[in-house]
Coordinates of C-alpha atoms in Angstrom, one line a residue:
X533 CA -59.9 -110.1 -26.1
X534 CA -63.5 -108.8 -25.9
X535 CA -66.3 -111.6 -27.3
X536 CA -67.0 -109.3 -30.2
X537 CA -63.1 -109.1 -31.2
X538 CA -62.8 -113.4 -30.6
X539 CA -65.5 -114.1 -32.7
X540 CA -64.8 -111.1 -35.6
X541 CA -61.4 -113.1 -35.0
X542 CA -62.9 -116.4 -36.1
X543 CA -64.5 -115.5 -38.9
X544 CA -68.2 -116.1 -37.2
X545 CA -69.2 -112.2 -37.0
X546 CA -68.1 -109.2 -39.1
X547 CA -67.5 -105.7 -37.7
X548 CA -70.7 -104.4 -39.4
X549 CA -73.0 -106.8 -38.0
X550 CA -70.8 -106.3 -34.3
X551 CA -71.6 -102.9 -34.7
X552 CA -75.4 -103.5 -35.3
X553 CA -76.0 -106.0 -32.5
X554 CA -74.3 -103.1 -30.5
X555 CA -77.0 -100.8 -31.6
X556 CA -79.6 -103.3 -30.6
X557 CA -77.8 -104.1 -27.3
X558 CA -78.1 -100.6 -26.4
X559 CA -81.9 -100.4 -27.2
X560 CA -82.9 -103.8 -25.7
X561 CA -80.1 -103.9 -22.4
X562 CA -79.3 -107.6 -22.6
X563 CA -76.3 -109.3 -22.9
X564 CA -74.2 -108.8 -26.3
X565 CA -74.0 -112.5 -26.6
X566 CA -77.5 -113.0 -26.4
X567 CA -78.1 -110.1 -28.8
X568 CA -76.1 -111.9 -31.6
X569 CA -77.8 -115.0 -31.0
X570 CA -81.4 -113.6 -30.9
X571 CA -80.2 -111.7 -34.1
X572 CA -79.0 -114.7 -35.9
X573 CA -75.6 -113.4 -36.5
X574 CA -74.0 -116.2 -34.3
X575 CA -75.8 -119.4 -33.5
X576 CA -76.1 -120.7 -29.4
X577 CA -73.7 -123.7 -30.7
X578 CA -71.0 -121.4 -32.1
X579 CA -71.0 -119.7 -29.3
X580 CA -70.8 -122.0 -26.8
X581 CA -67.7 -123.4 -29.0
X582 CA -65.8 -120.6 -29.2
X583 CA -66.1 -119.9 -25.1
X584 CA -64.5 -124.0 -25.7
X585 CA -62.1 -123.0 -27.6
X586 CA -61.3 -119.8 -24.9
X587 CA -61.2 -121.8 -21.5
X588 CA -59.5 -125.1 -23.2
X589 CA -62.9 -127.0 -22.3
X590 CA -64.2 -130.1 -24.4
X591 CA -67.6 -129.1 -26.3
X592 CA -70.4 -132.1 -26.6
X593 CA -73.2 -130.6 -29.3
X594 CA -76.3 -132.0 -27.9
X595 CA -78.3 -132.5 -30.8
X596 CA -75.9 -135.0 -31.2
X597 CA -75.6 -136.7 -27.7
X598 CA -78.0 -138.6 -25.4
X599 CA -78.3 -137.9 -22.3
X600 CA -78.3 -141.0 -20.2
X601 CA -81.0 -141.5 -17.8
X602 CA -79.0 -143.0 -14.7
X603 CA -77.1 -139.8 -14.8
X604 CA -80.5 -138.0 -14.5
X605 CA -81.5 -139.8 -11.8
X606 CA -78.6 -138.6 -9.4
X607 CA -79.4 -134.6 -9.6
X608 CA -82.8 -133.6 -8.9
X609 CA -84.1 -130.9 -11.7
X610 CA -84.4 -127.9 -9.5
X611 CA -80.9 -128.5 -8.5
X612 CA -79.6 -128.9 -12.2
X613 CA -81.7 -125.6 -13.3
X614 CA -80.6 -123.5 -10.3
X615 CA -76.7 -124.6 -10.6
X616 CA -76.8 -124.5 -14.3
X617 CA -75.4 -128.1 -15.6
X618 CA -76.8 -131.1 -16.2
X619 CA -75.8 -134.8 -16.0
X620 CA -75.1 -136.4 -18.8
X621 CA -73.1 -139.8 -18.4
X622 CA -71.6 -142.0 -15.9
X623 CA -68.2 -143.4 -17.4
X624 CA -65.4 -145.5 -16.0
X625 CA -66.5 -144.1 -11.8
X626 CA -66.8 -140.3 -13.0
X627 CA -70.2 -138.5 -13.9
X628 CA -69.9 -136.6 -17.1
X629 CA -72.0 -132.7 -16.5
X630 CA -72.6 -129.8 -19.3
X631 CA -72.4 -126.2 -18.4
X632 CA -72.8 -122.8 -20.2
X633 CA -70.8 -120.8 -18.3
X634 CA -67.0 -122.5 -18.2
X635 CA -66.0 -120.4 -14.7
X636 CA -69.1 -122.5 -12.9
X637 CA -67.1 -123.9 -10.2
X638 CA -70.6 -124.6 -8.5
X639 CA -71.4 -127.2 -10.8
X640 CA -68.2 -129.6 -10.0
X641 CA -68.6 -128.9 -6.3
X642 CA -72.5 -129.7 -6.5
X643 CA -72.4 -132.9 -9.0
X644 CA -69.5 -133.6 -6.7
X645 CA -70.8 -133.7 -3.2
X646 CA -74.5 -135.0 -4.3
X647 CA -73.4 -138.2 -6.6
X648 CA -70.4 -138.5 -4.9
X649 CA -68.2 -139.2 -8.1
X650 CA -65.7 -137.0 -10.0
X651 CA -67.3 -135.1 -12.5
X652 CA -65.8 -134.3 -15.9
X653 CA -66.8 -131.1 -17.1
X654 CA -67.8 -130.6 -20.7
X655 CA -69.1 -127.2 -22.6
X656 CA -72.6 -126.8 -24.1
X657 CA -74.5 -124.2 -25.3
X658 CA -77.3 -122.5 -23.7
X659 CA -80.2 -123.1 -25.9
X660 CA -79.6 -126.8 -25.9
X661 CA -78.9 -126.6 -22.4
X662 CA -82.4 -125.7 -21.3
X663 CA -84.4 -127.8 -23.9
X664 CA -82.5 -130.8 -22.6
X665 CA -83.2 -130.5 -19.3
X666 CA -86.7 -129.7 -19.8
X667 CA -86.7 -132.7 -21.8
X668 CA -84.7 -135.3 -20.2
X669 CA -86.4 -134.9 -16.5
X670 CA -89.8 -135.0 -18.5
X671 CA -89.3 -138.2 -19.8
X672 CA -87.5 -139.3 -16.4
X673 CA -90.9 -138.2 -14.8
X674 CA -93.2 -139.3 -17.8
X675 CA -92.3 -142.7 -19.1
X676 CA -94.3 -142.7 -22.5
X677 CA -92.9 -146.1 -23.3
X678 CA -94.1 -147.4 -20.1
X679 CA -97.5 -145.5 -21.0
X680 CA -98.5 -146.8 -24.4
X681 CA -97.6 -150.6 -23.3
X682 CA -99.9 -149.9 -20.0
X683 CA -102.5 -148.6 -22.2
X684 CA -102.3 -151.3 -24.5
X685 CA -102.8 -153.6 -21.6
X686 CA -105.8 -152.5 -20.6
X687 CA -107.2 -152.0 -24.1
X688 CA -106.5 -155.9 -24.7
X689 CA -107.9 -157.0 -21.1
X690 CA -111.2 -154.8 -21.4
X691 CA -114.5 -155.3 -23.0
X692 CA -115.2 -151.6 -23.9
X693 CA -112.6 -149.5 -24.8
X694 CA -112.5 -146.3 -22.1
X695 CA -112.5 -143.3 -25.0
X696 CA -110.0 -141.1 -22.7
X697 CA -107.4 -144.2 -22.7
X698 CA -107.7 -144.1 -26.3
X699 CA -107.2 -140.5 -26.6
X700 CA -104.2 -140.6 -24.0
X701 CA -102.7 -143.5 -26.1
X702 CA -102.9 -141.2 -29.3
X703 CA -101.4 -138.2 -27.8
X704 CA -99.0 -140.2 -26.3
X705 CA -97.7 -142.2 -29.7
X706 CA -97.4 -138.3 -30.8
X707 CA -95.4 -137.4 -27.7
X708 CA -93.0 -141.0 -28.4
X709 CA -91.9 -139.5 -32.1
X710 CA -90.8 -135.7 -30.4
X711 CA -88.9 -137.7 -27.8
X712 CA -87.4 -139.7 -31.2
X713 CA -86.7 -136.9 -32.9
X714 CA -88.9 -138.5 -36.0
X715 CA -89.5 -136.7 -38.2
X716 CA -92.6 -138.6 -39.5
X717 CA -95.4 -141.2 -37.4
X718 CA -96.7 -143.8 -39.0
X719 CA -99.8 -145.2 -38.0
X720 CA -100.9 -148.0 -40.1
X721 CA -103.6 -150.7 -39.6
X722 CA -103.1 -154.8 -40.7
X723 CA -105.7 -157.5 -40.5
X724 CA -105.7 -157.7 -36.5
X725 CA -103.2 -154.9 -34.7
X726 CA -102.0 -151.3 -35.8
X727 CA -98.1 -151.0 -36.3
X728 CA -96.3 -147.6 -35.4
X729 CA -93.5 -146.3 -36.8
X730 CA -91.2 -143.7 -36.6
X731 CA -89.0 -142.4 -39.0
X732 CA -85.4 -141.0 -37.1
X733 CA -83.0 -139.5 -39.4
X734 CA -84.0 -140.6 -42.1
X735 CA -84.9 -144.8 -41.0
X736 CA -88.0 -145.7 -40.6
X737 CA -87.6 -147.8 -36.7
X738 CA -90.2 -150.0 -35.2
X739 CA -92.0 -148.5 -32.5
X740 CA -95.1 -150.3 -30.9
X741 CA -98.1 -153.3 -32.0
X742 CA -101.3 -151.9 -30.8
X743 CA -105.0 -154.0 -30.8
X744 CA -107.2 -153.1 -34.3
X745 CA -109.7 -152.6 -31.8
X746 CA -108.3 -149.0 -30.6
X747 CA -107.8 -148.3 -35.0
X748 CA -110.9 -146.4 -35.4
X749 CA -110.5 -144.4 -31.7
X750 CA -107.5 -143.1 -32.6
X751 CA -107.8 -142.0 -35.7
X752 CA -110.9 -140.5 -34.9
X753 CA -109.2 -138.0 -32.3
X754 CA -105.9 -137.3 -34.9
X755 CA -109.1 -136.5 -37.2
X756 CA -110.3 -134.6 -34.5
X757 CA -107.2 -132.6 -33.8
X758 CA -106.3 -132.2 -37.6
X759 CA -110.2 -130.7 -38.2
X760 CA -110.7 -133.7 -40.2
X761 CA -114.0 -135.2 -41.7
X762 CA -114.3 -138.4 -39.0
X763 CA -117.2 -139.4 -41.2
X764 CA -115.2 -139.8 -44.5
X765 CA -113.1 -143.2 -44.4
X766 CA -113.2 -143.7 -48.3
X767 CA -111.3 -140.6 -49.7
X768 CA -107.6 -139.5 -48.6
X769 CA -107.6 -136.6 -46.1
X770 CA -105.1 -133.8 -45.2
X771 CA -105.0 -131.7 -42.1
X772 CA -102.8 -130.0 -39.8
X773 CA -102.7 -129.1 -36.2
X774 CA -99.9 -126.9 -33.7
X775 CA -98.8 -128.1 -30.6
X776 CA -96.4 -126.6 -28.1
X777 CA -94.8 -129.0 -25.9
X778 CA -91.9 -128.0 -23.5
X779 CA -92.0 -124.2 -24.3
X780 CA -91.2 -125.7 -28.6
X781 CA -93.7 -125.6 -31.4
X782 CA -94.3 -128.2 -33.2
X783 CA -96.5 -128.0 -36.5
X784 CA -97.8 -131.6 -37.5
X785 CA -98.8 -132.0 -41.1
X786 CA -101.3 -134.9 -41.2
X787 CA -102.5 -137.2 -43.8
X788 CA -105.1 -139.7 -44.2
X789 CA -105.3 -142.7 -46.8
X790 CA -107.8 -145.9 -46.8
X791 CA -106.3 -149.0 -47.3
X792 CA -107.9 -152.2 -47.1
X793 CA -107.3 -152.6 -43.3
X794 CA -108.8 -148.7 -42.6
X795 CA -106.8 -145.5 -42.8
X796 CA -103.3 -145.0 -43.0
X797 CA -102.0 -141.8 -40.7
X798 CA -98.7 -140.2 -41.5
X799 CA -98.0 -137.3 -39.4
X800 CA -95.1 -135.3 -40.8
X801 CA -93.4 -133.4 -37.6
X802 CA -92.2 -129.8 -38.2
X803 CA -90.1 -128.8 -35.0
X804 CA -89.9 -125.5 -34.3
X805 CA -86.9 -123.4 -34.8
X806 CA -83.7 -125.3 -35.0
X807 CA -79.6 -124.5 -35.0
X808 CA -78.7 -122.3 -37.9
X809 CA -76.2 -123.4 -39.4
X810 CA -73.1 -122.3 -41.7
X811 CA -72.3 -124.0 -44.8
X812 CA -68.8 -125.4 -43.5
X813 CA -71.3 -127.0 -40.9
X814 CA -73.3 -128.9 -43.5
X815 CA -70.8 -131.6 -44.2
X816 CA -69.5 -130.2 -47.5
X817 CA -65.7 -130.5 -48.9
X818 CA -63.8 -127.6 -48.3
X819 CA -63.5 -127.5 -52.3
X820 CA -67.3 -127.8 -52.5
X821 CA -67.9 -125.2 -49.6
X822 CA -65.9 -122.5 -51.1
X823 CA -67.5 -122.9 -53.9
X824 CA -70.9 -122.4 -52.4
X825 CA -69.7 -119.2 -50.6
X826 CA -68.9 -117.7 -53.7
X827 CA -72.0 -118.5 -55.5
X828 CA -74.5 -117.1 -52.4
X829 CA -72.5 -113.7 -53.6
X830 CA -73.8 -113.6 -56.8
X831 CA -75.6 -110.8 -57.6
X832 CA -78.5 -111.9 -59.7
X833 CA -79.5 -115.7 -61.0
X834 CA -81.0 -119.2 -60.0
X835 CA -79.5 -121.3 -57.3
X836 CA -81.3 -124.4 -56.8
X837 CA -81.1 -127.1 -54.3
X838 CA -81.9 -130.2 -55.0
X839 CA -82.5 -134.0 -53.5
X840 CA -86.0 -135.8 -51.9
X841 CA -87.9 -134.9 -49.6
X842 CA -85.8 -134.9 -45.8
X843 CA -82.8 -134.1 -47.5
X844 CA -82.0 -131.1 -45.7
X845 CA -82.8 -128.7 -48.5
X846 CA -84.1 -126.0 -46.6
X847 CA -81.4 -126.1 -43.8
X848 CA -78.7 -125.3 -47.0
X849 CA -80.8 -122.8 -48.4
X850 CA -81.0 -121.0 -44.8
X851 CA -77.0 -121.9 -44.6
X852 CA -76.9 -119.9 -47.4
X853 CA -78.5 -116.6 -46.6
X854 CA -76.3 -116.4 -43.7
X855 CA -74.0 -115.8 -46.6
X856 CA -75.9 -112.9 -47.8
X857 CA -75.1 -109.6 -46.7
X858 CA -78.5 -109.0 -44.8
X859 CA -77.5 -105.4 -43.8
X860 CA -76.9 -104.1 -47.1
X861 CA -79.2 -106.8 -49.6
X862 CA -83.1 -106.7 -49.2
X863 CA -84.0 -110.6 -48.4
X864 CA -87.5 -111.7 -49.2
X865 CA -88.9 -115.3 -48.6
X866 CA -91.7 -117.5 -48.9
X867 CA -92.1 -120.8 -47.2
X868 CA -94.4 -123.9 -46.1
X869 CA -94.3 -123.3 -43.4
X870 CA -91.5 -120.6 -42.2
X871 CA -88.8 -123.4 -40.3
X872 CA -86.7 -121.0 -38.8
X873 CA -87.1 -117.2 -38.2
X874 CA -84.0 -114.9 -39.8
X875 CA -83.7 -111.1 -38.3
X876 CA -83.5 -108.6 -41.1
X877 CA -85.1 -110.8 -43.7
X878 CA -89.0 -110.5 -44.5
X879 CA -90.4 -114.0 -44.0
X880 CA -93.7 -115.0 -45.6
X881 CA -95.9 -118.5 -45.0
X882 CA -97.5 -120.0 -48.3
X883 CA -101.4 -120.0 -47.2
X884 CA -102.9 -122.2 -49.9
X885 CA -106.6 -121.7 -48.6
X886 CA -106.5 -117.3 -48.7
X887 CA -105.0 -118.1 -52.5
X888 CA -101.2 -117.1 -51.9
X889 CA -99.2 -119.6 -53.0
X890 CA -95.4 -119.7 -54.3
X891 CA -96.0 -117.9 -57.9
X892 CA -98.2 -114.8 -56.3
X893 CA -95.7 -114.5 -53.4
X894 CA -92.7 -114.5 -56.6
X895 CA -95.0 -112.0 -58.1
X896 CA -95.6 -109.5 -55.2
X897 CA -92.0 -109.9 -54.6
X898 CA -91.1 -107.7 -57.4
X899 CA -92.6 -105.0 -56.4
X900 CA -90.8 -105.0 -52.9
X901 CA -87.4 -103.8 -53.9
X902 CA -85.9 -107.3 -53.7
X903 CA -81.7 -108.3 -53.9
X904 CA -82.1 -111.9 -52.8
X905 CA -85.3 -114.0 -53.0
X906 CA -86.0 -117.3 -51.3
X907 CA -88.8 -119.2 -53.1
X908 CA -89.5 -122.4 -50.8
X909 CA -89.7 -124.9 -54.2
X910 CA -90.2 -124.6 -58.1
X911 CA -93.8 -126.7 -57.8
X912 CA -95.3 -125.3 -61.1
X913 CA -94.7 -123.7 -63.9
X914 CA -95.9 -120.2 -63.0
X915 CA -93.1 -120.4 -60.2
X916 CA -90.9 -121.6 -62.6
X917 CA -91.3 -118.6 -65.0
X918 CA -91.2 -115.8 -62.2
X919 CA -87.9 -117.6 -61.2
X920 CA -86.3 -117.1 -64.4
X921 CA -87.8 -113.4 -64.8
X922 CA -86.9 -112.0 -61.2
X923 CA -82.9 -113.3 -61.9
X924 CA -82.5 -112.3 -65.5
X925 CA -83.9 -109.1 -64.4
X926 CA -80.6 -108.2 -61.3
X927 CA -82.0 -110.4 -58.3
X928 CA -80.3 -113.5 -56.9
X929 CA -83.4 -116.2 -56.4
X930 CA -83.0 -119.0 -54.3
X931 CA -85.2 -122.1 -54.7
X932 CA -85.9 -125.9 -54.4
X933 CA -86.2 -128.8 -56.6
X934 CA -87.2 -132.6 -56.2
X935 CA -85.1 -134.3 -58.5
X936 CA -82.4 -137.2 -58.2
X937 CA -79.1 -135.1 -59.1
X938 CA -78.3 -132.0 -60.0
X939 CA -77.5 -132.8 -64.0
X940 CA -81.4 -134.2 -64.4
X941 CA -82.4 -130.7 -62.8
X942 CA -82.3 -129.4 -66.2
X943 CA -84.8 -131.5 -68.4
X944 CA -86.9 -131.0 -65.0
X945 CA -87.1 -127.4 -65.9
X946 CA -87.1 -127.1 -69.5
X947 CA -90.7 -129.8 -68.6
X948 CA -91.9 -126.2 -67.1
X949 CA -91.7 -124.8 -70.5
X950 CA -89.4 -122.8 -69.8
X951 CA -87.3 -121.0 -72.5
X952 CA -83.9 -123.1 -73.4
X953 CA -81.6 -119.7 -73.9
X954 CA -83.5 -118.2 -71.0
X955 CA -83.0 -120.8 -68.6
X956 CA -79.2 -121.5 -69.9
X957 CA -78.9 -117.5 -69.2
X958 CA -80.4 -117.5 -65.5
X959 CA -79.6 -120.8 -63.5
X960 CA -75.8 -120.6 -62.1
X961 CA -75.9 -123.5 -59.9
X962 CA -77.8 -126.4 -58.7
X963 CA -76.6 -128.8 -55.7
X964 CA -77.6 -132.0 -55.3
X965 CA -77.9 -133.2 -51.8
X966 CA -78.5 -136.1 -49.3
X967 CA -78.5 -136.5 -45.7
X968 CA -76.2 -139.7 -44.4
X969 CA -76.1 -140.8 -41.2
X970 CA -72.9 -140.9 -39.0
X971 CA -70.8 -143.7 -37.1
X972 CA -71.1 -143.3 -33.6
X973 CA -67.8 -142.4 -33.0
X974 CA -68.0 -144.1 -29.5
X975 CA -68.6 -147.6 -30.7
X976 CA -67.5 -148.0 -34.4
X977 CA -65.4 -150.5 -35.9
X978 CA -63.0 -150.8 -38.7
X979 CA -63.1 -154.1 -40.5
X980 CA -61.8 -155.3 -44.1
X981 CA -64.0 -154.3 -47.1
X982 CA -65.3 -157.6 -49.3
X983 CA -64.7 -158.1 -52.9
X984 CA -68.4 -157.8 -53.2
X985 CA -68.8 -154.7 -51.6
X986 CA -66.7 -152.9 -53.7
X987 CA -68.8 -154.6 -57.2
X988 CA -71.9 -153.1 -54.8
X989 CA -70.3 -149.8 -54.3
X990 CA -69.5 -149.6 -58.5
X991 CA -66.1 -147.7 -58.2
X992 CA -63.5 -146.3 -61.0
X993 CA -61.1 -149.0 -60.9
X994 CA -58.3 -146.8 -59.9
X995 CA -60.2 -146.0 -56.5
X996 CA -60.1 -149.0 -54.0
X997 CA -61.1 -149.1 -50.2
X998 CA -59.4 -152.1 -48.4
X999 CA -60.7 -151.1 -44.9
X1000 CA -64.0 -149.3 -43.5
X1001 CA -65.8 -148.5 -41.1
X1002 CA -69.0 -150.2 -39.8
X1003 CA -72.2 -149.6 -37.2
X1004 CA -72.3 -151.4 -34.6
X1005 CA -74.5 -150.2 -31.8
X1006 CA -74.0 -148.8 -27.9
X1007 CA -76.2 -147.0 -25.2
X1008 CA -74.4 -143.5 -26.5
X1009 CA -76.3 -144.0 -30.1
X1010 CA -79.5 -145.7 -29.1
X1011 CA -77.8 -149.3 -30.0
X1012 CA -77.9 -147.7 -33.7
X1013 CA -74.4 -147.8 -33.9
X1014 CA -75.3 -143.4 -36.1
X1015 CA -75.1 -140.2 -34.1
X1016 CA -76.4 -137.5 -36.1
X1017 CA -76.4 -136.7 -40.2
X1018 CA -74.2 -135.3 -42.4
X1019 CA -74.4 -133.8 -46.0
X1020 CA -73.3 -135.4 -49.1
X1021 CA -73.7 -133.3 -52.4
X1022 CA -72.8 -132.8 -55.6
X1023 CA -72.3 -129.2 -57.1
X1024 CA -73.4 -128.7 -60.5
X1025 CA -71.9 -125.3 -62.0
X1026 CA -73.2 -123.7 -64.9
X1027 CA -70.2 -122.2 -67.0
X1028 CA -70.0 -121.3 -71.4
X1029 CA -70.0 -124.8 -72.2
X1030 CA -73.1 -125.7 -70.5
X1031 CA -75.0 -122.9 -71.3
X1032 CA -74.0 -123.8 -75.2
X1033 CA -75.8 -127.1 -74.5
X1034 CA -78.6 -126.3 -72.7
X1035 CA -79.5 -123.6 -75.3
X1036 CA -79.1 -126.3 -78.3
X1037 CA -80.7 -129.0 -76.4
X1038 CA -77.9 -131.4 -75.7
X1039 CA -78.9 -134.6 -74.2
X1040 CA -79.0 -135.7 -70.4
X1041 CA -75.1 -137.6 -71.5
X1042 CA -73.7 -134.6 -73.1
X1043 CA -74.8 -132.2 -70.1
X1044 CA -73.6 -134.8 -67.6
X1045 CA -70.3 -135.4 -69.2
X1046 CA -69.5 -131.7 -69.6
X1047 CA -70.3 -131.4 -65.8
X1048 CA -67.9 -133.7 -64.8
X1049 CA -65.1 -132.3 -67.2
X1050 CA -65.5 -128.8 -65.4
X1051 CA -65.0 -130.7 -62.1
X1052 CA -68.2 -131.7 -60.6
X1053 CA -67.8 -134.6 -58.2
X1054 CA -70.8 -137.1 -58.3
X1055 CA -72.9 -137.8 -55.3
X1056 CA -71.6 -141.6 -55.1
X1057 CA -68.0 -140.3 -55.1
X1058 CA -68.7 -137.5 -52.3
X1059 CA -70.4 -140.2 -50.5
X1060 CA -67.6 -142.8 -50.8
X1061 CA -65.0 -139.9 -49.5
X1062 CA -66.8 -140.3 -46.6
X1063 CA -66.9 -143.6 -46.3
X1064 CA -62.8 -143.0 -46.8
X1065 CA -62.8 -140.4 -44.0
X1066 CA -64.0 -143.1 -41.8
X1067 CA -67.8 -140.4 -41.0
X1068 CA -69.9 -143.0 -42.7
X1069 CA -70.4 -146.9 -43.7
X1070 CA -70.7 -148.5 -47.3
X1071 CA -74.3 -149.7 -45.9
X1072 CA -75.7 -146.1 -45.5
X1073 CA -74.0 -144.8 -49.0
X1074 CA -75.5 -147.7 -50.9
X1075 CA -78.7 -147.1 -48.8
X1076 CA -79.4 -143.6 -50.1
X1077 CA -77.2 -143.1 -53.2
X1078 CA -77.9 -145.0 -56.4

């Protein structure tokens, strides 16, 4: 079978979209598979799994893996990059390698003949491919670690401070959270040292001790970077600054707070363009994810996503409009800042400083011939009204919330002033989501649940666990003992009944127990069938879910 007719076969394409990317392919002469990824109609990953799934080849996701440096250090780069694999284990004798293309004989005969073990040969997909290898040999070649304890060295052995180690030591604790993966840098001052931390899915983890002497350096050049006032210590400050590193953009939010040691940094990272993914991919029941498929089909209404912040709220709602028929539905969206780039849907960037913020954007929307709109998050109530009036008027609007769950969504909105019978006749859905980390599957181990546990976890009595799994740690997770996150949500639907109540003004117990008599599933129980399905530990449930 042709790769159009394997993957129209597995559900991942449809014969319009084929038959578009064909269109393109003809215009632009590259490769159909690259077409459909560049398009967003098939993501690298899917891909790469379905070429797997072809040649009877094992598929490692690498946003999920970590490539060991020892590996590395047996294949020099150019080698690697010209071949097209790269090392990524030594197990038992044997070298593990990834490749892209599953006919690369090359590859075995190269890893082979230069680290003289047996290789065992593993599919990946190509964009993953090259950002790791830039990646790994970087860090091979640029030891940051070994850097910022160096430079700490020297800053506690000298009398004056050099102001280019200081600057190197700040771009380098930057450089230490992309190699993380944090998603946030912490840089906060005590009575005699600065602690850094870095927050990795979701954790916040130690990172390094630094002299209070190099405090006022560093964050004079974040300041610096971020167009900050240096001079102002006594007010909170917010900035931003872009910074490309290994051919990926990285947009860094920061933020500046006095304490009563000096500022407080927090430098929210926003990398680049991820994976798209689909909603089966999200970690969702296969109850839950039908659901949501046929919900994103809706022709007109609110769908609302809720949970705190690093929840993975955007990543559902882009999940979603790969539900959306983007040929034949005009897709509108306005974000802060645009995450990841869609073909066929008109993206837009909130840009608070030239006035256009999420309510004008709503409003201008109206006049663009909209189906489906994405409004980034419900901040105000102007947003909130233009939501309502854009689905009550034949367009599907999808949005974000910060609340708990999805039942207390309700009050949230009705504290926008809006309407009781208009909101009860616009919002259809709202999903309450959190991310949860993991088990490696590599090192995790089953053990017998407590008593006390189970009074911690606050079960119906007619649900028990007598076994579980727990972290426990090896060099394939980091000695974190989680690889990777996974979704656990709760889908509120809107049907009569509810719309009865929230027109009347039922209370928070009366919307809540109506929800669960039309079948929602709360977030705790989602989270302990994962706990069940042996993907997650009682300690990360009870961690994130109350």
């Amino acid at each position: 079978m042709k790769l159009g007719e394997v993957l129209i076969d597995k559900g991942l394409l449809t014969k319009e979209r084929l038959e578009l990317a064909l269109a393109h392919q003809k215009v632009t002469g590259t490769m159909l598979g690259e077409t459909l990824i560049k398009l967003g109609f098939v993501s690298s990953v899917e891909m790469a799994m379905t070429l797997a799934d072809q040649t009877g080849i094992p598929f490692i996701d690498l946003n999920e893996y970590n490539v060991t440096e020892e590996a590395i250090r047996l294949v020099p780069k150019d080698i690697a990059e010209k071949i097209g694999f790269i090392p990524l284990r030594l197990v038992d004798g044997s070298i593990e390698i990834g490749v892209t293309n599953p006919s690369n004989i090359q590859a075995i005969d190269t890893a082979s003949k230069i680290t003289g073990l047996k290789p065992k040969i593993f599919m990946i997909d190509n964009m993953g491919f090259y950002e790791t290898l830039e990646r790994a040999y970087f860090f091979l070649e640029n030891p940051i670690e070994q850097n910022i304890v160096a430079a700490v060295n020297e800053i506690k052995s000298s009398q004056a401070i050099p102001a280019a180690t200081v600057a190197e030591l700040a771009q380098n604790l930057i450089t230490e959270g992309i190699r993380r993966k944090a998603t946030d840098i912490h840089i906060s001052p005590s009575a005699d040292t600065i602690n850094v931390f870095y927050r990795v899915d979701g954790v916040l983890q130690y990172g390094f001790c630094i002299p209070k002497v190099a405090h006022a350096g560093i964050v004079s050049r974040i300041k610096v970077m971020s167009m900050l006032d240096i001079s102002e210590q006594r007010l909170p400050q917010d900035g931003s600054f872009s910074m490309t590193f290994l051919n990926t953009k990285y947009e860094m939010r920061v933020s500046s707070t006095p304490t009563i040691y000096g500022e407080n940094i927090v430098i929210r990272v926003l990398a680049g363009t991820g994976q798209l993914l689909r909603i089966e991919s999200l970690g969702f029941d296969r109850g839950n994810t039908k659901q949501l498929r046929a919900l994103f089909q809706k022709p007109y209404g609110i769908i609302l996503i809720t949970g705190p912040t690093g929840s993975g709220k955007t990543t559902t709602l882009y999940a979603a409009l790969r539900e959306v028929n983007l040929i034949e539905r005009n897709v509108l969206t306005v974000e802060d800042p645009v995450e990841y780039k869609l073909s066929f849907v008109k993206q837009t960037a909130v840009n608070l400083k030239a006035g256009y913020d999420f309510a004008l954007a709503g409003r201008t929307f109206m006049r663009q011939d909209p189906d489906v709109m994405l409004l980034g998050e419900i901040r105000d109530e102007e947003t909130a009204r233009i939501a309502v009036r854009a689905s009550i008027t034949g367009h599907l609007v999808l949005s974000t919330l910060h609340t708990n769950d999805a039942v207390t969504s309700i009050p949230r909105l009705l504290d926008f002033k809006i309407d009781r019978f208009l909101l009860s006749s616009s919002l259809l859905a709202v999903v309450a989501q959190r991310l949860v980390r993991k088990l490696c599957s590599n090192c995790k181990e089953e053990y017998t649940v407590p008593e006390e546990e189970h009074k911690l976890l606050n079960m119906p009595h007619d649900i028990s666990l007598k076994t579980a799994y727990r972290a426990k740690g090896c060099t394939k997770c980091n000695h974190t003992g989680y690889m990777g996150r996974t979704v656990v949500g709760e889908i509120l639907v809107i049907n009569d009944e509810l719309r009865e109540l929230i027109a009347v003004g039922a209370s928070l117990m009366k919307l809540k127990e109506a929800a669960l008599k039309n079948g929602m599933v709360p977030l705790k129980m989602a989270g302990v069938q994962k706990i069940k399905d042996n993907i997650t530990s009682i300690d990360e449930i009870m961690r994130l879910i109350d």
